[in-house]
Amino acid sequence: IYAQIIDDANGRTLAAANIKEIKGAKNNIAGATEIGKLIAKKAKEAKIEKIVFDRSG
């Protein structure tokens, strides 16, 4: 499981999170929840206030 925050206009990844970053996390709903928390933390650290969810690119 992974998540990315991408600036499409400039073609840059602003933040990313991967299940492998979380010790003991499983590839399931609980793991997805933890990825959501981690990407939100990274977004806050990068001062990102708004995102648009795009599942398919």
mmCIF file with all atom_site columns, N, CA and C in Angstrom:
data_model
loop_
_atom_site.group_PDB
_atom_site.id
_atom_site.type_symbol
_atom_site.label_atom_id
_atom_site.label_alt_id
_atom_site.label_comp_id
_atom_site.label_asym_id
_atom_site.label_entity_id
_atom_site.label_seq_id
_atom_site.pdbx_PDB_ins_code
_atom_site.Cartn_x
_atom_site.Cartn_y
_atom_site.Cartn_z
_atom_site.occupancy
_atom_site.B_iso_or_equiv
_atom_site.pdbx_formal_charge
_atom_site.auth_seq_id
_atom_site.auth_comp_id
_atom_site.auth_asym_id
_atom_site.auth_atom_id
_atom_site.pdbx_PDB_model_num
ATOM 1   N N  . ILE A 1 1  ? 0.862  -1.171 0.000   1.00 0.00 ? 1  ILE A N  1
ATOM 2   C CA . ILE A 1 1  ? 0.000  0.000  0.000   1.00 0.00 ? 1  ILE A CA 1
ATOM 3   C C  . ILE A 1 1  ? 0.902  1.224  0.000   1.00 0.00 ? 1  ILE A C  1
ATOM 4   N N  . TYR A 1 2  ? 0.551  2.206  -0.827  1.00 0.00 ? 2  TYR A N  1
ATOM 5   C CA . TYR A 1 2  ? 1.320  3.441  -0.863  1.00 0.00 ? 2  TYR A CA 1
ATOM 6   C C  . TYR A 1 2  ? 0.394  4.602  -1.202  1.00 0.00 ? 2  TYR A C  1
ATOM 7   N N  . ALA A 1 3  ? 0.872  5.798  -0.912  1.00 0.00 ? 3  ALA A N  1
ATOM 8   C CA . ALA A 1 3  ? 0.140  7.016  -1.256  1.00 0.00 ? 3  ALA A CA 1
ATOM 9   C C  . ALA A 1 3  ? 1.157  8.074  -1.648  1.00 0.00 ? 3  ALA A C  1
ATOM 10  N N  . GLN A 1 4  ? 0.776  8.929  -2.582  1.00 0.00 ? 4  GLN A N  1
ATOM 11  C CA . GLN A 1 4  ? 1.632  10.026 -3.004  1.00 0.00 ? 4  GLN A CA 1
ATOM 12  C C  . GLN A 1 4  ? 0.807  11.296 -3.122  1.00 0.00 ? 4  GLN A C  1
ATOM 13  N N  . ILE A 1 5  ? 1.442  12.402 -2.845  1.00 0.00 ? 5  ILE A N  1
ATOM 14  C CA . ILE A 1 5  ? 0.854  13.710 -3.123  1.00 0.00 ? 5  ILE A CA 1
ATOM 15  C C  . ILE A 1 5  ? 1.730  14.308 -4.215  1.00 0.00 ? 5  ILE A C  1
ATOM 16  N N  . ILE A 1 6  ? 1.110  14.534 -5.377  1.00 0.00 ? 6  ILE A N  1
ATOM 17  C CA . ILE A 1 6  ? 1.852  14.960 -6.559  1.00 0.00 ? 6  ILE A CA 1
ATOM 18  C C  . ILE A 1 6  ? 1.362  16.323 -7.019  1.00 0.00 ? 6  ILE A C  1
ATOM 19  N N  . ASP A 1 7  ? 2.303  17.175 -7.376  1.00 0.00 ? 7  ASP A N  1
ATOM 20  C CA . ASP A 1 7  ? 2.006  18.456 -8.002  1.00 0.00 ? 7  ASP A CA 1
ATOM 21  C C  . ASP A 1 7  ? 1.981  18.193 -9.508  1.00 0.00 ? 7  ASP A C  1
ATOM 22  N N  . ASP A 1 8  ? 0.790  18.021 -10.075 1.00 0.00 ? 8  ASP A N  1
ATOM 23  C CA . ASP A 1 8  ? 0.669  17.708 -11.499 1.00 0.00 ? 8  ASP A CA 1
ATOM 24  C C  . ASP A 1 8  ? 1.207  18.819 -12.387 1.00 0.00 ? 8  ASP A C  1
ATOM 25  N N  . ALA A 1 9  ? 1.012  20.063 -11.988 1.00 0.00 ? 9  ALA A N  1
ATOM 26  C CA . ALA A 1 9  ? 1.437  21.192 -12.807 1.00 0.00 ? 9  ALA A CA 1
ATOM 27  C C  . ALA A 1 9  ? 2.953  21.205 -13.003 1.00 0.00 ? 9  ALA A C  1
ATOM 28  N N  . ASN A 1 10 ? 3.689  20.814 -11.964 1.00 0.00 ? 10 ASN A N  1
ATOM 29  C CA . ASN A 1 10 ? 5.148  20.847 -12.036 1.00 0.00 ? 10 ASN A CA 1
ATOM 30  C C  . ASN A 1 10 ? 5.780  19.465 -12.129 1.00 0.00 ? 10 ASN A C  1
ATOM 31  N N  . GLY A 1 11 ? 4.954  18.417 -12.104 1.00 0.00 ? 11 GLY A N  1
ATOM 32  C CA . GLY A 1 11 ? 5.460  17.062 -12.234 1.00 0.00 ? 11 GLY A CA 1
ATOM 33  C C  . GLY A 1 11 ? 6.360  16.627 -11.093 1.00 0.00 ? 11 GLY A C  1
ATOM 34  N N  . ARG A 1 12 ? 6.013  17.032 -9.872  1.00 0.00 ? 12 ARG A N  1
ATOM 35  C CA . ARG A 1 12 ? 6.839  16.704 -8.700  1.00 0.00 ? 12 ARG A CA 1
ATOM 36  C C  . ARG A 1 12 ? 6.035  15.943 -7.660  1.00 0.00 ? 12 ARG A C  1
ATOM 37  N N  . THR A 1 13 ? 6.668  14.985 -7.013  1.00 0.00 ? 13 THR A N  1
ATOM 38  C CA . THR A 1 13 ? 6.070  14.313 -5.863  1.00 0.00 ? 13 THR A CA 1
ATOM 39  C C  . THR A 1 13 ? 6.396  15.145 -4.638  1.00 0.00 ? 13 THR A C  1
ATOM 40  N N  . LEU A 1 14 ? 5.370  15.588 -3.923  1.00 0.00 ? 14 LEU A N  1
ATOM 41  C CA . LEU A 1 14 ? 5.556  16.448 -2.757  1.00 0.00 ? 14 LEU A CA 1
ATOM 42  C C  . LEU A 1 14 ? 5.664  15.651 -1.466  1.00 0.00 ? 14 LEU A C  1
ATOM 43  N N  . ALA A 1 15 ? 5.000  14.501 -1.417  1.00 0.00 ? 15 ALA A N  1
ATOM 44  C CA . ALA A 1 15 ? 5.049  13.634 -0.236  1.00 0.00 ? 15 ALA A CA 1
ATOM 45  C C  . ALA A 1 15 ? 4.663  12.226 -0.672  1.00 0.00 ? 15 ALA A C  1
ATOM 46  N N  . ALA A 1 16 ? 5.217  11.238 0.024   1.00 0.00 ? 16 ALA A N  1
ATOM 47  C CA . ALA A 1 16 ? 4.901  9.844  -0.289  1.00 0.00 ? 16 ALA A CA 1
ATOM 48  C C  . ALA A 1 16 ? 4.962  9.019  0.983   1.00 0.00 ? 16 ALA A C  1
ATOM 49  N N  . ALA A 1 17 ? 4.166  7.967  1.014   1.00 0.00 ? 17 ALA A N  1
ATOM 50  C CA . ALA A 1 17 ? 4.170  7.042  2.150   1.00 0.00 ? 17 ALA A CA 1
ATOM 51  C C  . ALA A 1 17 ? 3.999  5.628  1.608   1.00 0.00 ? 17 ALA A C  1
ATOM 52  N N  . ASN A 1 18 ? 4.688  4.685  2.235   1.00 0.00 ? 18 ASN A N  1
ATOM 53  C CA . ASN A 1 18 ? 4.670  3.294  1.808   1.00 0.00 ? 18 ASN A CA 1
ATOM 54  C C  . ASN A 1 18 ? 4.479  2.413  3.029   1.00 0.00 ? 18 ASN A C  1
ATOM 55  N N  . ILE A 1 19 ? 3.759  1.328  2.887   1.00 0.00 ? 19 ILE A N  1
ATOM 56  C CA . ILE A 1 19 ? 3.477  0.420  4.004   1.00 0.00 ? 19 ILE A CA 1
ATOM 57  C C  . ILE A 1 19 ? 4.770  -0.076 4.654   1.00 0.00 ? 19 ILE A C  1
ATOM 58  N N  . LYS A 1 20 ? 5.850  -0.158 3.886   1.00 0.00 ? 20 LYS A N  1
ATOM 59  C CA . LYS A 1 20 ? 7.132  -0.633 4.412   1.00 0.00 ? 20 LYS A CA 1
ATOM 60  C C  . LYS A 1 20 ? 7.739  0.329  5.438   1.00 0.00 ? 20 LYS A C  1
ATOM 61  N N  . GLU A 1 21 ? 7.261  1.571  5.466   1.00 0.00 ? 21 GLU A N  1
ATOM 62  C CA . GLU A 1 21 ? 7.756  2.560  6.426   1.00 0.00 ? 21 GLU A CA 1
ATOM 63  C C  . GLU A 1 21 ? 7.193  2.336  7.829   1.00 0.00 ? 21 GLU A C  1
ATOM 64  N N  . ILE A 1 22 ? 6.140  1.546  7.931   1.00 0.00 ? 22 ILE A N  1
ATOM 65  C CA . ILE A 1 22 ? 5.449  1.365  9.206   1.00 0.00 ? 22 ILE A CA 1
ATOM 66  C C  . ILE A 1 22 ? 5.748  -0.029 9.743   1.00 0.00 ? 22 ILE A C  1
ATOM 67  N N  . LYS A 1 23 ? 6.491  -0.080 10.815  1.00 0.00 ? 23 LYS A N  1
ATOM 68  C CA . LYS A 1 23 ? 6.901  -1.361 11.394  1.00 0.00 ? 23 LYS A CA 1
ATOM 69  C C  . LYS A 1 23 ? 5.674  -2.174 11.816  1.00 0.00 ? 23 LYS A C  1
ATOM 70  N N  . GLY A 1 24 ? 5.613  -3.406 11.344  1.00 0.00 ? 24 GLY A N  1
ATOM 71  C CA . GLY A 1 24 ? 4.549  -4.319 11.737  1.00 0.00 ? 24 GLY A CA 1
ATOM 72  C C  . GLY A 1 24 ? 3.221  -4.112 11.029  1.00 0.00 ? 24 GLY A C  1
ATOM 73  N N  . ALA A 1 25 ? 3.139  -3.146 10.120  1.00 0.00 ? 25 ALA A N  1
ATOM 74  C CA . ALA A 1 25 ? 1.874  -2.886 9.427   1.00 0.00 ? 25 ALA A CA 1
ATOM 75  C C  . ALA A 1 25 ? 1.594  -3.990 8.418   1.00 0.00 ? 25 ALA A C  1
ATOM 76  N N  . LYS A 1 26 ? 0.342  -4.324 8.276   1.00 0.00 ? 26 LYS A N  1
ATOM 77  C CA . LYS A 1 26 ? -0.089 -5.360 7.340   1.00 0.00 ? 26 LYS A CA 1
ATOM 78  C C  . LYS A 1 26 ? -0.738 -4.710 6.120   1.00 0.00 ? 26 LYS A C  1
ATOM 79  N N  . ASN A 1 27 ? -0.781 -5.458 5.037   1.00 0.00 ? 27 ASN A N  1
ATOM 80  C CA . ASN A 1 27 ? -1.364 -4.987 3.792   1.00 0.00 ? 27 ASN A CA 1
ATOM 81  C C  . ASN A 1 27 ? -2.879 -5.217 3.818   1.00 0.00 ? 27 ASN A C  1
ATOM 82  N N  . ASN A 1 28 ? -3.575 -4.473 4.718   1.00 0.00 ? 28 ASN A N  1
ATOM 83  C CA . ASN A 1 28 ? -5.017 -4.641 4.889   1.00 0.00 ? 28 ASN A CA 1
ATOM 84  C C  . ASN A 1 28 ? -5.640 -3.290 5.243   1.00 0.00 ? 28 ASN A C  1
ATOM 85  N N  . ILE A 1 29 ? -6.874 -3.295 5.703   1.00 0.00 ? 29 ILE A N  1
ATOM 86  C CA . ILE A 1 29 ? -7.562 -2.041 6.028   1.00 0.00 ? 29 ILE A CA 1
ATOM 87  C C  . ILE A 1 29 ? -6.830 -1.281 7.126   1.00 0.00 ? 29 ILE A C  1
ATOM 88  N N  . ALA A 1 30 ? -6.357 -1.984 8.135   1.00 0.00 ? 30 ALA A N  1
ATOM 89  C CA . ALA A 1 30 ? -5.621 -1.322 9.218   1.00 0.00 ? 30 ALA A CA 1
ATOM 90  C C  . ALA A 1 30 ? -4.336 -0.685 8.682   1.00 0.00 ? 30 ALA A C  1
ATOM 91  N N  . GLY A 1 31 ? -3.671 -1.372 7.770   1.00 0.00 ? 31 GLY A N  1
ATOM 92  C CA . GLY A 1 31 ? -2.462 -0.820 7.158   1.00 0.00 ? 31 GLY A CA 1
ATOM 93  C C  . GLY A 1 31 ? -2.775 0.410  6.325   1.00 0.00 ? 31 GLY A C  1
ATOM 94  N N  . ALA A 1 32 ? -3.881 0.371  5.593   1.00 0.00 ? 32 ALA A N  1
ATOM 95  C CA . ALA A 1 32 ? -4.296 1.521  4.788   1.00 0.00 ? 32 ALA A CA 1
ATOM 96  C C  . ALA A 1 32 ? -4.602 2.721  5.677   1.00 0.00 ? 32 ALA A C  1
ATOM 97  N N  . THR A 1 33 ? -5.197 2.459  6.827   1.00 0.00 ? 33 THR A N  1
ATOM 98  C CA . THR A 1 33 ? -5.478 3.534  7.785   1.00 0.00 ? 33 THR A CA 1
ATOM 99  C C  . THR A 1 33 ? -4.178 4.175  8.254   1.00 0.00 ? 33 THR A C  1
ATOM 100 N N  . GLU A 1 34 ? -3.188 3.352  8.545   1.00 0.00 ? 34 GLU A N  1
ATOM 101 C CA . GLU A 1 34 ? -1.892 3.869  8.996   1.00 0.00 ? 34 GLU A CA 1
ATOM 102 C C  . GLU A 1 34 ? -1.194 4.665  7.894   1.00 0.00 ? 34 GLU A C  1
ATOM 103 N N  . ILE A 1 35 ? -1.326 4.222  6.645   1.00 0.00 ? 35 ILE A N  1
ATOM 104 C CA . ILE A 1 35 ? -0.758 4.974  5.519   1.00 0.00 ? 35 ILE A CA 1
ATOM 105 C C  . ILE A 1 35 ? -1.432 6.331  5.412   1.00 0.00 ? 35 ILE A C  1
ATOM 106 N N  . GLY A 1 36 ? -2.742 6.371  5.602   1.00 0.00 ? 36 GLY A N  1
ATOM 107 C CA . GLY A 1 36 ? -3.467 7.644  5.580   1.00 0.00 ? 36 GLY A CA 1
ATOM 108 C C  . GLY A 1 36 ? -2.956 8.599  6.633   1.00 0.00 ? 36 GLY A C  1
ATOM 109 N N  . LYS A 1 37 ? -2.717 8.087  7.827   1.00 0.00 ? 37 LYS A N  1
ATOM 110 C CA . LYS A 1 37 ? -2.192 8.925  8.914   1.00 0.00 ? 37 LYS A CA 1
ATOM 111 C C  . LYS A 1 37 ? -0.788 9.420  8.586   1.00 0.00 ? 37 LYS A C  1
ATOM 112 N N  . LEU A 1 38 ? 0.040  8.536  8.018   1.00 0.00 ? 38 LEU A N  1
ATOM 113 C CA . LEU A 1 38 ? 1.417  8.910  7.701   1.00 0.00 ? 38 LEU A CA 1
ATOM 114 C C  . LEU A 1 38 ? 1.476  9.946  6.584   1.00 0.00 ? 38 LEU A C  1
ATOM 115 N N  . ILE A 1 39 ? 0.687  9.767  5.523   1.00 0.00 ? 39 ILE A N  1
ATOM 116 C CA . ILE A 1 39 ? 0.718  10.737 4.424   1.00 0.00 ? 39 ILE A CA 1
ATOM 117 C C  . ILE A 1 39 ? 0.150  12.079 4.884   1.00 0.00 ? 39 ILE A C  1
ATOM 118 N N  . ALA A 1 40 ? -0.834 12.055 5.785   1.00 0.00 ? 40 ALA A N  1
ATOM 119 C CA . ALA A 1 40 ? -1.373 13.305 6.338   1.00 0.00 ? 40 ALA A CA 1
ATOM 120 C C  . ALA A 1 40 ? -0.304 14.028 7.152   1.00 0.00 ? 40 ALA A C  1
ATOM 121 N N  . LYS A 1 41 ? 0.458  13.285 7.938   1.00 0.00 ? 41 LYS A N  1
ATOM 122 C CA . LYS A 1 41 ? 1.540  13.877 8.734   1.00 0.00 ? 41 LYS A CA 1
ATOM 123 C C  . LYS A 1 41 ? 2.591  14.505 7.820   1.00 0.00 ? 41 LYS A C  1
ATOM 124 N N  . LYS A 1 42 ? 2.963  13.789 6.774   1.00 0.00 ? 42 LYS A N  1
ATOM 125 C CA . LYS A 1 42 ? 3.964  14.306 5.839   1.00 0.00 ? 42 LYS A CA 1
ATOM 126 C C  . LYS A 1 42 ? 3.444  15.530 5.090   1.00 0.00 ? 42 LYS A C  1
ATOM 127 N N  . ALA A 1 43 ? 2.153  15.536 4.760   1.00 0.00 ? 43 ALA A N  1
ATOM 128 C CA . ALA A 1 43 ? 1.559  16.692 4.086   1.00 0.00 ? 43 ALA A CA 1
ATOM 129 C C  . ALA A 1 43 ? 1.593  17.914 4.996   1.00 0.00 ? 43 ALA A C  1
ATOM 130 N N  . LYS A 1 44 ? 1.257  17.731 6.259   1.00 0.00 ? 44 LYS A N  1
ATOM 131 C CA . LYS A 1 44 ? 1.303  18.847 7.210   1.00 0.00 ? 44 LYS A CA 1
ATOM 132 C C  . LYS A 1 44 ? 2.719  19.384 7.343   1.00 0.00 ? 44 LYS A C  1
ATOM 133 N N  . GLU A 1 45 ? 3.695  18.477 7.427   1.00 0.00 ? 45 GLU A N  1
ATOM 134 C CA . GLU A 1 45 ? 5.095  18.892 7.535   1.00 0.00 ? 45 GLU A CA 1
ATOM 135 C C  . GLU A 1 45 ? 5.534  19.686 6.312   1.00 0.00 ? 45 GLU A C  1
ATOM 136 N N  . ALA A 1 46 ? 4.976  19.363 5.143   1.00 0.00 ? 46 ALA A N  1
ATOM 137 C CA . ALA A 1 46 ? 5.303  20.061 3.902   1.00 0.00 ? 46 ALA A CA 1
ATOM 138 C C  . ALA A 1 46 ? 4.416  21.288 3.685   1.00 0.00 ? 46 ALA A C  1
ATOM 139 N N  . LYS A 1 47 ? 3.572  21.593 4.678   1.00 0.00 ? 47 LYS A N  1
ATOM 140 C CA . LYS A 1 47 ? 2.655  22.745 4.632   1.00 0.00 ? 47 LYS A CA 1
ATOM 141 C C  . LYS A 1 47 ? 1.654  22.657 3.470   1.00 0.00 ? 47 LYS A C  1
ATOM 142 N N  . ILE A 1 48 ? 1.232  21.435 3.162   1.00 0.00 ? 48 ILE A N  1
ATOM 143 C CA . ILE A 1 48 ? 0.213  21.207 2.138   1.00 0.00 ? 48 ILE A CA 1
ATOM 144 C C  . ILE A 1 48 ? -1.138 21.259 2.831   1.00 0.00 ? 48 ILE A C  1
ATOM 145 N N  . GLU A 1 49 ? -2.005 22.146 2.358   1.00 0.00 ? 49 GLU A N  1
ATOM 146 C CA . GLU A 1 49 ? -3.296 22.347 3.006   1.00 0.00 ? 49 GLU A CA 1
ATOM 147 C C  . GLU A 1 49 ? -4.467 21.770 2.221   1.00 0.00 ? 49 GLU A C  1
ATOM 148 N N  . LYS A 1 50 ? -4.321 21.604 0.902   1.00 0.00 ? 50 LYS A N  1
ATOM 149 C CA . LYS A 1 50 ? -5.410 21.094 0.071   1.00 0.00 ? 50 LYS A CA 1
ATOM 150 C C  . LYS A 1 50 ? -4.870 20.022 -0.863  1.00 0.00 ? 50 LYS A C  1
ATOM 151 N N  . ILE A 1 51 ? -5.682 18.974 -1.062  1.00 0.00 ? 51 ILE A N  1
ATOM 152 C CA . ILE A 1 51 ? -5.353 17.951 -2.047  1.00 0.00 ? 51 ILE A CA 1
ATOM 153 C C  . ILE A 1 51 ? -6.624 17.562 -2.787  1.00 0.00 ? 51 ILE A C  1
ATOM 154 N N  . VAL A 1 52 ? -6.452 16.903 -3.922  1.00 0.00 ? 52 VAL A N  1
ATOM 155 C CA . VAL A 1 52 ? -7.558 16.339 -4.686  1.00 0.00 ? 52 VAL A CA 1
ATOM 156 C C  . VAL A 1 52 ? -7.283 14.849 -4.807  1.00 0.00 ? 52 VAL A C  1
ATOM 157 N N  . PHE A 1 53 ? -8.248 14.032 -4.429  1.00 0.00 ? 53 PHE A N  1
ATOM 158 C CA . PHE A 1 53 ? -8.091 12.582 -4.495  1.00 0.00 ? 53 PHE A CA 1
ATOM 159 C C  . PHE A 1 53 ? -8.289 12.119 -5.929  1.00 0.00 ? 53 PHE A C  1
ATOM 160 N N  . ASP A 1 54 ? -7.297 11.392 -6.463  1.00 0.00 ? 54 ASP A N  1
ATOM 161 C CA . ASP A 1 54 ? -7.374 10.864 -7.824  1.00 0.00 ? 54 ASP A CA 1
ATOM 162 C C  . ASP A 1 54 ? -6.856 9.434  -7.802  1.00 0.00 ? 54 ASP A C  1
ATOM 163 N N  . ARG A 1 55 ? -7.747 8.497  -7.899  1.00 0.00 ? 55 ARG A N  1
ATOM 164 C CA . ARG A 1 55 ? -7.388 7.090  -7.793  1.00 0.00 ? 55 ARG A CA 1
ATOM 165 C C  . ARG A 1 55 ? -6.720 6.522  -9.025  1.00 0.00 ? 55 ARG A C  1
ATOM 166 N N  . SER A 1 56 ? -7.004 7.064  -10.169 1.00 0.00 ? 56 SER A N  1
ATOM 167 C CA . SER A 1 56 ? -6.548 6.408  -11.397 1.00 0.00 ? 56 SER A CA 1
ATOM 168 C C  . SER A 1 56 ? -5.502 7.183  -12.188 1.00 0.00 ? 56 SER A C  1
ATOM 169 N N  . GLY A 1 57 ? -4.989 8.252  -11.651 1.00 0.00 ? 57 GLY A N  1
ATOM 170 C CA . GLY A 1 57 ? -3.917 8.969  -12.338 1.00 0.00 ? 57 GLY A CA 1
ATOM 171 C C  . GLY A 1 57 ? -4.444 9.967  -13.297 1.00 0.00 ? 57 GLY A C  1
#
